[in-house]
CSV table of C-alpha atoms and ligand atoms in Angstrom, one decimal:
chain,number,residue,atom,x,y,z
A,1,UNK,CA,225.1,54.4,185.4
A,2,UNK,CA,221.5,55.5,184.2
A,3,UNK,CA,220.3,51.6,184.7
A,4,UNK,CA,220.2,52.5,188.4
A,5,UNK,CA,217.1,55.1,187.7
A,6,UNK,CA,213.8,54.2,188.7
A,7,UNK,CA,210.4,55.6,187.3
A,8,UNK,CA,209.4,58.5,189.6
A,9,UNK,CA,205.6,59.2,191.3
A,10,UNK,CA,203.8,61.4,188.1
A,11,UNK,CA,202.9,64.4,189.4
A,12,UNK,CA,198.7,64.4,189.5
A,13,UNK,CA,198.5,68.5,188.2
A,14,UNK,CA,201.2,67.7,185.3
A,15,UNK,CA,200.0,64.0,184.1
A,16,UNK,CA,196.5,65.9,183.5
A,17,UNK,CA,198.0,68.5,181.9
A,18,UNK,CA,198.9,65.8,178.9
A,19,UNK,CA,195.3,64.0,179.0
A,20,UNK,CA,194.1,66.8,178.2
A,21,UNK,CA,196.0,67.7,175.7
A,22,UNK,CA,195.5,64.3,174.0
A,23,UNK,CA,191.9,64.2,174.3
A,24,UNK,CA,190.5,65.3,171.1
A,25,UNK,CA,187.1,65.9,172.3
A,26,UNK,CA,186.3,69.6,170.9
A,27,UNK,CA,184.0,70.7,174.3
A,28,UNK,CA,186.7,69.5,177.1
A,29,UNK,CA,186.9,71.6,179.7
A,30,UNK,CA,190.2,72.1,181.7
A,31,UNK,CA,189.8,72.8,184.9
A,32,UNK,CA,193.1,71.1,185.7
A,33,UNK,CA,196.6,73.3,186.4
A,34,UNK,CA,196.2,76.2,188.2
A,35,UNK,CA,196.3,79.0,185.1
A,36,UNK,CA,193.9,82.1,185.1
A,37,UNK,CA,192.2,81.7,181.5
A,38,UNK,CA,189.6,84.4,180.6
A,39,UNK,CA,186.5,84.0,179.4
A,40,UNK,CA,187.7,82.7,175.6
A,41,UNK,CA,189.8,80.3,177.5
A,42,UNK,CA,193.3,82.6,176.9
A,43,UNK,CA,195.8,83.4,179.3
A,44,UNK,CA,196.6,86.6,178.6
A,45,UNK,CA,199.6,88.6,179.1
A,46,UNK,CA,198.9,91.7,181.2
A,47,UNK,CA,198.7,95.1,179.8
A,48,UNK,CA,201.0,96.4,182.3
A,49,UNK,CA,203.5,93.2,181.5
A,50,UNK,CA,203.6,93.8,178.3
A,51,UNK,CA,204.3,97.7,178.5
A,52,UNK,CA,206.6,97.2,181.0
A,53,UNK,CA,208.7,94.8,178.5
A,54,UNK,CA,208.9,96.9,175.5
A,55,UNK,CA,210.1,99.7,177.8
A,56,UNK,CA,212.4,97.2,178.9
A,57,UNK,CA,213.8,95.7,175.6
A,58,UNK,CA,213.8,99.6,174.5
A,59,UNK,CA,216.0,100.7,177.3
A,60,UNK,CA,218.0,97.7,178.4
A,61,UNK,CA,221.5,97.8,177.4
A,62,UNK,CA,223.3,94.7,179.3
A,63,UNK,CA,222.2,91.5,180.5
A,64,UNK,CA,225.3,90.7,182.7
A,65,UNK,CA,224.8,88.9,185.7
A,66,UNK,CA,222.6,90.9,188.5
A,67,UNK,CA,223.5,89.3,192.0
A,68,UNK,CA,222.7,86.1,193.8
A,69,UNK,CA,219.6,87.6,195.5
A,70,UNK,CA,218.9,88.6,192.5
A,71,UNK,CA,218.2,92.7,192.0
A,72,UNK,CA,217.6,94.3,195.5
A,73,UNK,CA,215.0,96.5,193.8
A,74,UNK,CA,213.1,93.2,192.8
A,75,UNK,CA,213.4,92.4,197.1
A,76,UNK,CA,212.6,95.8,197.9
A,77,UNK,CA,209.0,96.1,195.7
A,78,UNK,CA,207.8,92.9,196.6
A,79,UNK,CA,208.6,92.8,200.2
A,80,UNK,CA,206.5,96.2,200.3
A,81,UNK,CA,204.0,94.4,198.4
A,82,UNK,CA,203.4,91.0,200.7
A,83,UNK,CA,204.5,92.6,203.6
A,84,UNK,CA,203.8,97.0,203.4
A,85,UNK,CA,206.0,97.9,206.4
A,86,UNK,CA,204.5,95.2,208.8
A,87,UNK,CA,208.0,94.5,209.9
A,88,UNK,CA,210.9,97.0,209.6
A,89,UNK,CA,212.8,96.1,205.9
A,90,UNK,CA,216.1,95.9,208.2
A,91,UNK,CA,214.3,92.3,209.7
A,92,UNK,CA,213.7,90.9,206.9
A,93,UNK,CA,216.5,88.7,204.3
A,94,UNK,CA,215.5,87.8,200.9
A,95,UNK,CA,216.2,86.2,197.5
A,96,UNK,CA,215.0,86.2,194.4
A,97,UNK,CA,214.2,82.5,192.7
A,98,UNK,CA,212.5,81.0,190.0
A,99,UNK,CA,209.1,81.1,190.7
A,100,UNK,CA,207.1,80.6,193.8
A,101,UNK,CA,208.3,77.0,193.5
A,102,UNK,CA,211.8,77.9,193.5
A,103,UNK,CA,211.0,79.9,196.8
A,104,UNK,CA,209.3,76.6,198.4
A,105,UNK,CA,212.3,74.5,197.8
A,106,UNK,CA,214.8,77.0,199.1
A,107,UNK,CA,212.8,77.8,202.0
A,108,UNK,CA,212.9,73.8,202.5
A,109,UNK,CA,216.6,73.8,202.2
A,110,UNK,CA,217.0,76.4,204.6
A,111,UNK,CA,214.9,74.6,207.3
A,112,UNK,CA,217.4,71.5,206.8
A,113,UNK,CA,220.3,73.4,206.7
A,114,UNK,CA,219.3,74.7,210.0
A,115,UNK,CA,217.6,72.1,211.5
A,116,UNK,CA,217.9,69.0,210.0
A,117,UNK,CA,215.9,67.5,212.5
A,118,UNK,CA,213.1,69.8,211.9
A,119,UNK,CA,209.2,68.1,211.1
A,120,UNK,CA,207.8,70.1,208.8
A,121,UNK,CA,204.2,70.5,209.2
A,122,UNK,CA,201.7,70.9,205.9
A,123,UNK,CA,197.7,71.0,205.6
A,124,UNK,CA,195.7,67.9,204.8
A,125,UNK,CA,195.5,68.4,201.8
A,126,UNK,CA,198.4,70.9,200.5
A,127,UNK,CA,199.7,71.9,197.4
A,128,UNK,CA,201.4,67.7,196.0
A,129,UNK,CA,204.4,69.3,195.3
A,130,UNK,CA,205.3,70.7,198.9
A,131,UNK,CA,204.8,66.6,199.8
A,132,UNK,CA,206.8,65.7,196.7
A,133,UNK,CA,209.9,68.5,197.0
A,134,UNK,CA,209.6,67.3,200.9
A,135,UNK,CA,210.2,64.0,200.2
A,136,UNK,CA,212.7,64.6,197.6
A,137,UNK,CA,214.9,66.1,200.9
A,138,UNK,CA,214.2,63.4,202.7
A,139,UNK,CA,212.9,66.1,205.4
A,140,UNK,CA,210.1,65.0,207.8
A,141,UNK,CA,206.6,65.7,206.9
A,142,UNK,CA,203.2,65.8,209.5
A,143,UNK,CA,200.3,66.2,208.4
A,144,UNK,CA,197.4,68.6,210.0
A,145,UNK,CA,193.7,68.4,209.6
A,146,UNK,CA,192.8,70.8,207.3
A,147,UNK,CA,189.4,70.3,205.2
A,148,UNK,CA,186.1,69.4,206.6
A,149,UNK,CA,184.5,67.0,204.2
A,150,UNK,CA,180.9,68.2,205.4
A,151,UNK,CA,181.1,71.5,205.5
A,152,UNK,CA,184.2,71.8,202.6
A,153,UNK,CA,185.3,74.3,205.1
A,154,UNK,CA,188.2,74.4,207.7
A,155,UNK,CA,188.1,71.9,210.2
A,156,UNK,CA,189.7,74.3,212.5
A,157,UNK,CA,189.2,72.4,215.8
A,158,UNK,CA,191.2,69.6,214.0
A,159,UNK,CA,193.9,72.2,213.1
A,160,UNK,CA,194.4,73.3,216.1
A,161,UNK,CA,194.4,69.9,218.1
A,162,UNK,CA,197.5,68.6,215.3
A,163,UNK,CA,199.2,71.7,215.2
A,164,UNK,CA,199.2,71.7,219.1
A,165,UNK,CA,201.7,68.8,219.1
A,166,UNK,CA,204.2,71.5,217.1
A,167,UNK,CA,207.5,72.1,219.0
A,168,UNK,CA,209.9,74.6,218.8
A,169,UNK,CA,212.5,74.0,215.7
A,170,UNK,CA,209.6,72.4,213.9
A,171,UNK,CA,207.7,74.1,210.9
A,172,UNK,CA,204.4,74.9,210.2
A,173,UNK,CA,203.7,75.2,206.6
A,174,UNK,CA,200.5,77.5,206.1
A,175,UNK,CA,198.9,79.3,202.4
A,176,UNK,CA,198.5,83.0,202.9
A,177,UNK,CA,195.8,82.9,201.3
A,178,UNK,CA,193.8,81.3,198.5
A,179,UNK,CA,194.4,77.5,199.9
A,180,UNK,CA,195.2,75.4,197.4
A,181,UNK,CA,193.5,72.8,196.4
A,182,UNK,CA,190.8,73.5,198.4
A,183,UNK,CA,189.9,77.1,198.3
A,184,UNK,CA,188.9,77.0,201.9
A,185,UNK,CA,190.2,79.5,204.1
A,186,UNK,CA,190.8,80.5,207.8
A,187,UNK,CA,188.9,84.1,209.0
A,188,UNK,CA,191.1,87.0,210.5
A,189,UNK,CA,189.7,85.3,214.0
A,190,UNK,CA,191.1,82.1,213.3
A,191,UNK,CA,194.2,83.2,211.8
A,192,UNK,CA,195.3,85.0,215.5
A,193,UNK,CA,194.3,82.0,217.2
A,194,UNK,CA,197.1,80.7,215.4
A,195,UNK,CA,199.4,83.5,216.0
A,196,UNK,CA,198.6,82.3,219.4
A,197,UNK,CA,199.6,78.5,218.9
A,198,UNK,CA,203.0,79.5,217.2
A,199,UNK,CA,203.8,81.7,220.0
A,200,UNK,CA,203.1,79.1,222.5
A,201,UNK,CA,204.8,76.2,220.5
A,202,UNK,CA,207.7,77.9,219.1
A,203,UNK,CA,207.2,76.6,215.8
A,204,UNK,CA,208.4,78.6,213.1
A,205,UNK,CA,205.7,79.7,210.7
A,206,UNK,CA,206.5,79.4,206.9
A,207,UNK,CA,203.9,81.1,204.6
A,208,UNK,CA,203.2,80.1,200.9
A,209,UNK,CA,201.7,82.9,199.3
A,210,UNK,CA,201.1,82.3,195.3
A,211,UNK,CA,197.5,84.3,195.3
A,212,UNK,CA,198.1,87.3,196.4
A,213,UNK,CA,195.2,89.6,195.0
A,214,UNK,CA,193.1,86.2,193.8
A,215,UNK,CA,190.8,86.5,196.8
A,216,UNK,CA,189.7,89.2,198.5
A,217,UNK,CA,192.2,92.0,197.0
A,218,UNK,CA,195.8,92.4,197.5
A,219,UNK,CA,195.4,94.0,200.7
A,220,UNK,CA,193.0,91.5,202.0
A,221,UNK,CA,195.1,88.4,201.3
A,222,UNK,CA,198.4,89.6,202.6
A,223,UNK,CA,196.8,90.6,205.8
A,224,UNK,CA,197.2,87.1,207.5
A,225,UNK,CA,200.9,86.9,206.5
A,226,UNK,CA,201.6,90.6,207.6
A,227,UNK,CA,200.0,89.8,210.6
A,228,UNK,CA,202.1,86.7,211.2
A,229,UNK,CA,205.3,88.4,210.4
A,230,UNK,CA,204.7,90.8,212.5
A,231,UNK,CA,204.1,88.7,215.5
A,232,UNK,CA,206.3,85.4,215.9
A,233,UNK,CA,210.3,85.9,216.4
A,234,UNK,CA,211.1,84.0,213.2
A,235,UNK,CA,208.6,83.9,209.9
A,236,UNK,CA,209.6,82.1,206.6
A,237,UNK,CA,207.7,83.6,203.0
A,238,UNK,CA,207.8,82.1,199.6
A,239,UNK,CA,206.1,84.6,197.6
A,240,UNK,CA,204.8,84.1,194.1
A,241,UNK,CA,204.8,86.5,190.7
A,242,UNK,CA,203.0,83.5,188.6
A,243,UNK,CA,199.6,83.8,189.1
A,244,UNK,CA,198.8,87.9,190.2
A,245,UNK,CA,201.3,89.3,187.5
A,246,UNK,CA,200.6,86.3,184.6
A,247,UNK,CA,204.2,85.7,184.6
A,248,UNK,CA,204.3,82.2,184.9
A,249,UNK,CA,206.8,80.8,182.1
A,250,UNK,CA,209.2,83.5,183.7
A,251,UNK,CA,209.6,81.6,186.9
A,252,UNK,CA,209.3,84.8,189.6
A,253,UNK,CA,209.3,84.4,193.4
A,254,UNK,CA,211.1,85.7,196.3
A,255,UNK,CA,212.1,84.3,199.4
A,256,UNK,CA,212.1,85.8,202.5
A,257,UNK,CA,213.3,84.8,205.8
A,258,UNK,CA,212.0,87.2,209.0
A,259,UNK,CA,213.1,87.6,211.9
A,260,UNK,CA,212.4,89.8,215.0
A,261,UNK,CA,216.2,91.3,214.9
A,262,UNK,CA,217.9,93.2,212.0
A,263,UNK,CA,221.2,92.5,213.4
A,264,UNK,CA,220.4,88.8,212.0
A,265,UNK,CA,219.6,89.9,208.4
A,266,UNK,CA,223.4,90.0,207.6
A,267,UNK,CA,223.5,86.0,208.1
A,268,UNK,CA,220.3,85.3,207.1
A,269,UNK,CA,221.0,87.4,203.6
A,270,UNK,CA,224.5,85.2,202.7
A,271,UNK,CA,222.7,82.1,203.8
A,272,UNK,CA,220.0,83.2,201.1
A,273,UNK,CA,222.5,83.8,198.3
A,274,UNK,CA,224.9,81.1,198.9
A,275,UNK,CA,221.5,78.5,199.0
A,276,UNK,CA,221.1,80.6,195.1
A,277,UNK,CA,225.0,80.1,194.2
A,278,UNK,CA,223.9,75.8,194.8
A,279,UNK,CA,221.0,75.5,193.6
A,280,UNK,CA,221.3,77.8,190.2
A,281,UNK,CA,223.5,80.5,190.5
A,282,UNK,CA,221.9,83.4,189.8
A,283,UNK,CA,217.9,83.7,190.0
A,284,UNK,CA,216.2,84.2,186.6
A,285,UNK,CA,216.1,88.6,186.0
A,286,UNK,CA,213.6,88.9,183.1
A,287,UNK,CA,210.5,88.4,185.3
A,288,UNK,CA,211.6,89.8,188.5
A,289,UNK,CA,212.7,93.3,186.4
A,290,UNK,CA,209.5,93.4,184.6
A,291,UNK,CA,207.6,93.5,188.5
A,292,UNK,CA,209.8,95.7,189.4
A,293,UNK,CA,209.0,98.1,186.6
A,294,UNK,CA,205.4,97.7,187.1
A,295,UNK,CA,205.6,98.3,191.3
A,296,UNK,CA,207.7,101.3,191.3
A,297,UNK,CA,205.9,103.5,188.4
A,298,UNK,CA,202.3,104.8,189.4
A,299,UNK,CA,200.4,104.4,186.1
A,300,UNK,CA,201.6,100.7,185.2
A,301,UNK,CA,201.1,99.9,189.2
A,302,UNK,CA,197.6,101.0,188.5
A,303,UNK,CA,196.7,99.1,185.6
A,304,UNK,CA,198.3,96.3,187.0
A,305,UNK,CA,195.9,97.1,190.1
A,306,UNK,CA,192.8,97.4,187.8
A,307,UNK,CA,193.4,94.0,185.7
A,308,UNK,CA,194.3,92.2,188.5
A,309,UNK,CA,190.9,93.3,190.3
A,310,UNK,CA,188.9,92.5,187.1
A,311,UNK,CA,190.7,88.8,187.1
A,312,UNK,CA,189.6,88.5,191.0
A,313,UNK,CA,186.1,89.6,189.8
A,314,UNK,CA,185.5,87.4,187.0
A,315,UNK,CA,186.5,84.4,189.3
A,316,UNK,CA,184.2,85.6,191.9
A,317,UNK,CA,181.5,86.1,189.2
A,318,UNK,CA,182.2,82.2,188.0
A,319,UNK,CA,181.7,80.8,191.6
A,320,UNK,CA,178.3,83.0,192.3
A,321,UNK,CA,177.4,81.6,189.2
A,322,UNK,CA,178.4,78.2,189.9
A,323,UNK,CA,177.1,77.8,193.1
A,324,UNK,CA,173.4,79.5,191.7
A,325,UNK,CA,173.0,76.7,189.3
A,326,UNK,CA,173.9,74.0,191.4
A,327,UNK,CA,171.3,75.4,193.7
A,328,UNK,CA,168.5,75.8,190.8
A,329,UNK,CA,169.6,71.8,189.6
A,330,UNK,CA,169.9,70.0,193.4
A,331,UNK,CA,167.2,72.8,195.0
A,332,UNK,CA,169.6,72.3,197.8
A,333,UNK,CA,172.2,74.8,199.4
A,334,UNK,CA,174.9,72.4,199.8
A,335,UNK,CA,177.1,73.6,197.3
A,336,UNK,CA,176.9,77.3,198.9
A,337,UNK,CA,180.4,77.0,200.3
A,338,UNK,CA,181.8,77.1,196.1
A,339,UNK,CA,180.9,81.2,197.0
A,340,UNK,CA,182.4,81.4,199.9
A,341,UNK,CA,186.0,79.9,198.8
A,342,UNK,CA,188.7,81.9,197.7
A,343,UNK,CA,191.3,82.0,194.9
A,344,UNK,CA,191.6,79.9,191.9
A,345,UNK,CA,190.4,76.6,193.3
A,346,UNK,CA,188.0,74.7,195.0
A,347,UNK,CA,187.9,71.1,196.0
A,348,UNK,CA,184.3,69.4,195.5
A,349,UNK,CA,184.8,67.0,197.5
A,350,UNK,CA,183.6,64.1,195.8
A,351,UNK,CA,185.7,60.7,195.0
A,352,UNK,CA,188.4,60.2,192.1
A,353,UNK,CA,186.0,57.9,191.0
A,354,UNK,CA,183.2,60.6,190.1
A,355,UNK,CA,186.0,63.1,189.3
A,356,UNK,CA,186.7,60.2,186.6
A,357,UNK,CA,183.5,59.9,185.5
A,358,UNK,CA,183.1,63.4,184.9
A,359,UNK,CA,186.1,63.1,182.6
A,360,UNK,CA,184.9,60.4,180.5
A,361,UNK,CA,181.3,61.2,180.3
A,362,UNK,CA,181.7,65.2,179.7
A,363,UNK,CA,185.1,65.9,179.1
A,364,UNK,CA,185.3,67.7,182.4
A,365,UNK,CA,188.7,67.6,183.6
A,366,UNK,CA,189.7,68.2,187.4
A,367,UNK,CA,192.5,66.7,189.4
A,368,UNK,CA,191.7,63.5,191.1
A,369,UNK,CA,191.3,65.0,194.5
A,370,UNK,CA,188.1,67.1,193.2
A,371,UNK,CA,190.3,70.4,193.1
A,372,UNK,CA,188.8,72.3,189.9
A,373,UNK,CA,190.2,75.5,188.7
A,374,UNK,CA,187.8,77.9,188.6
A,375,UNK,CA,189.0,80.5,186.3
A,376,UNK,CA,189.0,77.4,183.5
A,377,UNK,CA,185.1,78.2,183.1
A,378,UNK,CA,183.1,80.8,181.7
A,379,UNK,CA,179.6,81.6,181.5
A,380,UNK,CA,178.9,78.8,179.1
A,381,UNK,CA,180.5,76.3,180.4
A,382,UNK,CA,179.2,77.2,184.0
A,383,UNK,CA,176.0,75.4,183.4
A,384,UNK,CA,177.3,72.7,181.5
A,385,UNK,CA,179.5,71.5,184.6
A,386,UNK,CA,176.7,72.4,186.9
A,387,UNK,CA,174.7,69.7,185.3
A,388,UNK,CA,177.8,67.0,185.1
A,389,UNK,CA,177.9,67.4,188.8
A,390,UNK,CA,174.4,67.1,189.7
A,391,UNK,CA,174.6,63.9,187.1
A,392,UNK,CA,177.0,62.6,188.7
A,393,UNK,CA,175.4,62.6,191.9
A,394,UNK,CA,177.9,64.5,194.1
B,1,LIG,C1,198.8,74.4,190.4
B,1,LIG,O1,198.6,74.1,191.6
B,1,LIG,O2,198.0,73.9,189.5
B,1,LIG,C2,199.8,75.3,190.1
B,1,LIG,O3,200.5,75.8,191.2
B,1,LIG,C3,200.7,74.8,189.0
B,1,LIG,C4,201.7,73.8,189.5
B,1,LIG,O4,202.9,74.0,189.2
B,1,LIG,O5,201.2,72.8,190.0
């Protein structure tokens, strides 16, 4: 039966993932998957993680199954966390799954379940594997104008003018925050003007959030979904532990569906669990019990706070920097807008054709879209891209 199988698309993030690897140059520089790496090029496992564990493997005396959303506590902390009371806990159904990923492809699943007819809408450019998991469901994908090759900031008149043509049944896929790939992202003005739209076309609004606390703080960055939440009838979340607790390998998300009537939930929360039973049984625990730890006890909630904050800093730092000594090399402002992004990444804007030359040349590693990965620098190497860039020509 396996002759039948056919080679599938590579997937651009993972496939450089492996050049990399193979590339025995000593001074590459991977700016490639989207992993915080401090400044000696480690990802570290948070303090508060990593106390939170040994408490855990001190005190932990079973590991039977949990339940199919996974632990309620693990729903309850991060619901307060993405959402802090902007919608009554009663509205709002969730699940635990593995990883943020985990959460986008149930979320998916859910939308055909209940409308199989449904068009899901996703940014131009988005995240490849919401086009590939998509595709994989044979679900109906549109895409909206998202990034403004000139400015390398939101085309928002563009946005607007696609998304208009959303109706209701159909989805509108949006980041939280943080946009990846292109670190470009919508102000608290924009982001009612499309409460607005979703009100007026019924569309239902679902929200990846993977950066929470990458951006502008952990406040900051949930304020757009809260806001959304809080306003439309029906909101879909896919929320991710990855990146802001350093939990990656662990595969932590949670799913939650929203809606404007807690008399709902009770559907909404077996739909959840039985999409779980399907797809993998029960979510993962290990991850989801470690963040739970952390959120519910003040002192490792507050380290957590602080290392997370000095993580956000150090990016921020890296992209002043950046954009300083692109300024100093070109004695032009136009790459001013690598300051103003937000989150892990931001998109250059240049052709896969420089991006490759960048890579052959200097060992400089982005993926082919001209999405680099801004935490995979350091002060050194700050300068030393700064100059492949301006050699380049971009
Ligand atoms: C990324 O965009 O690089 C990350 O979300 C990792 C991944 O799975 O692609």
């Amino acid at each position: 039966m396996f002759e039948t199988l056919k080679p599938r698309p590579a997937d651009s993030i993972l496939t450089l993932m492996q050049t990399f690897k193979d590339d025995p140059r000593p001074n590459k520089l991977d700016l490639g998957v989207g992993v915080y790496k401090d400044a000696t090029g480690l990802t570290p496992v948070m303090r508060a993680v990593k106390a939170a564990e040994k408490t855990l493997w001190e005190t932990q005396d079973t590991k039977v199954y949990t339940g199919l959303a996974g632990d309620p506590a693990f729903s309850d902390a991060m619901i307060a966390l993405v959402l802090d009371g902007a919608v009554p806990r009663d509205n709002v159904a969730a699940v635990a799954t593995p990883g943020g990923t985990g959460a986008v492809r149930q979320a998916f699943e859910l939308v055909r379940m209940a409308r199989p007819e449904a068009r899901v809408f996703v940014s131009d450019p988005t995240w490849p594997n919401h086009i590939s998991i998509l595709n994989y469901l044979n679900m109906d994908v549109v895409r909206y104008r998202y990034f403004d090759e000139d400015s390398r900031g939101v085309n928002f008149s563009g946005m607007m003018e696609d998304l208009a043509d959303a109706k209701a049944g159909d989805v509108i896929l949006l980041h939280g925050c943080c946009h990846n790939p292109t670190g470009a992202n919508l102000n608290a003005t924009e982001w009612k003007s499309v409460v607005d739209l979703l009100l007026k076309t019924g569309a239902v609004p679902m929200i990846d959030i993977a950066y929470q606390g990458f951006g502008d703080g952990l406040e900051e960055d949930a304020a757009a979904t809260r806001l959304v939440a809080s306003s439309v009838p029906e909101c879909i979340i896919a929320a991710s532990c990855s990146k802001n607790f350093g939990i990656y390998r662990e595969r932590t998300g949670l799913l939650m569906a929203v809606s404007q009537h807690s008399a709902a939930r009770k559907l909404h929360q077996e739909t959840l669990a039985f999409l779980n039973r399907q797809n993998y049984s029960f979510p993962p625990d290990h991850g989801a019990r470690v963040v739970t730890m952390i959120l519910n006890d003040d002192t490792l909630r507050a380290d957590w706070m602080a290392e997370l904050e000095e993580v956000r800093n150090n990016m921020l730092g890296l992209r002043s920097q950046l954009a300083r000594e692109l300024q100093r090399l070109s004695g032009s402002d136009r790459f001013g807008y690598i300051a103003q992004h937000r989150g892990m990444f931001s998109r250059l804007g240049t052709t896969p054709e420089k991006v490759e030359e960048m890579r052959a040349k200097n060992g400089i590693y982005m993926v082919s879209d001209s999405r680099m990965n801004i935490a995979g620098l350091n002060a050194e190497t700050v300068p030393v891209l700064a100059k492949a860039i301006i050699d380049a020509g971009i």
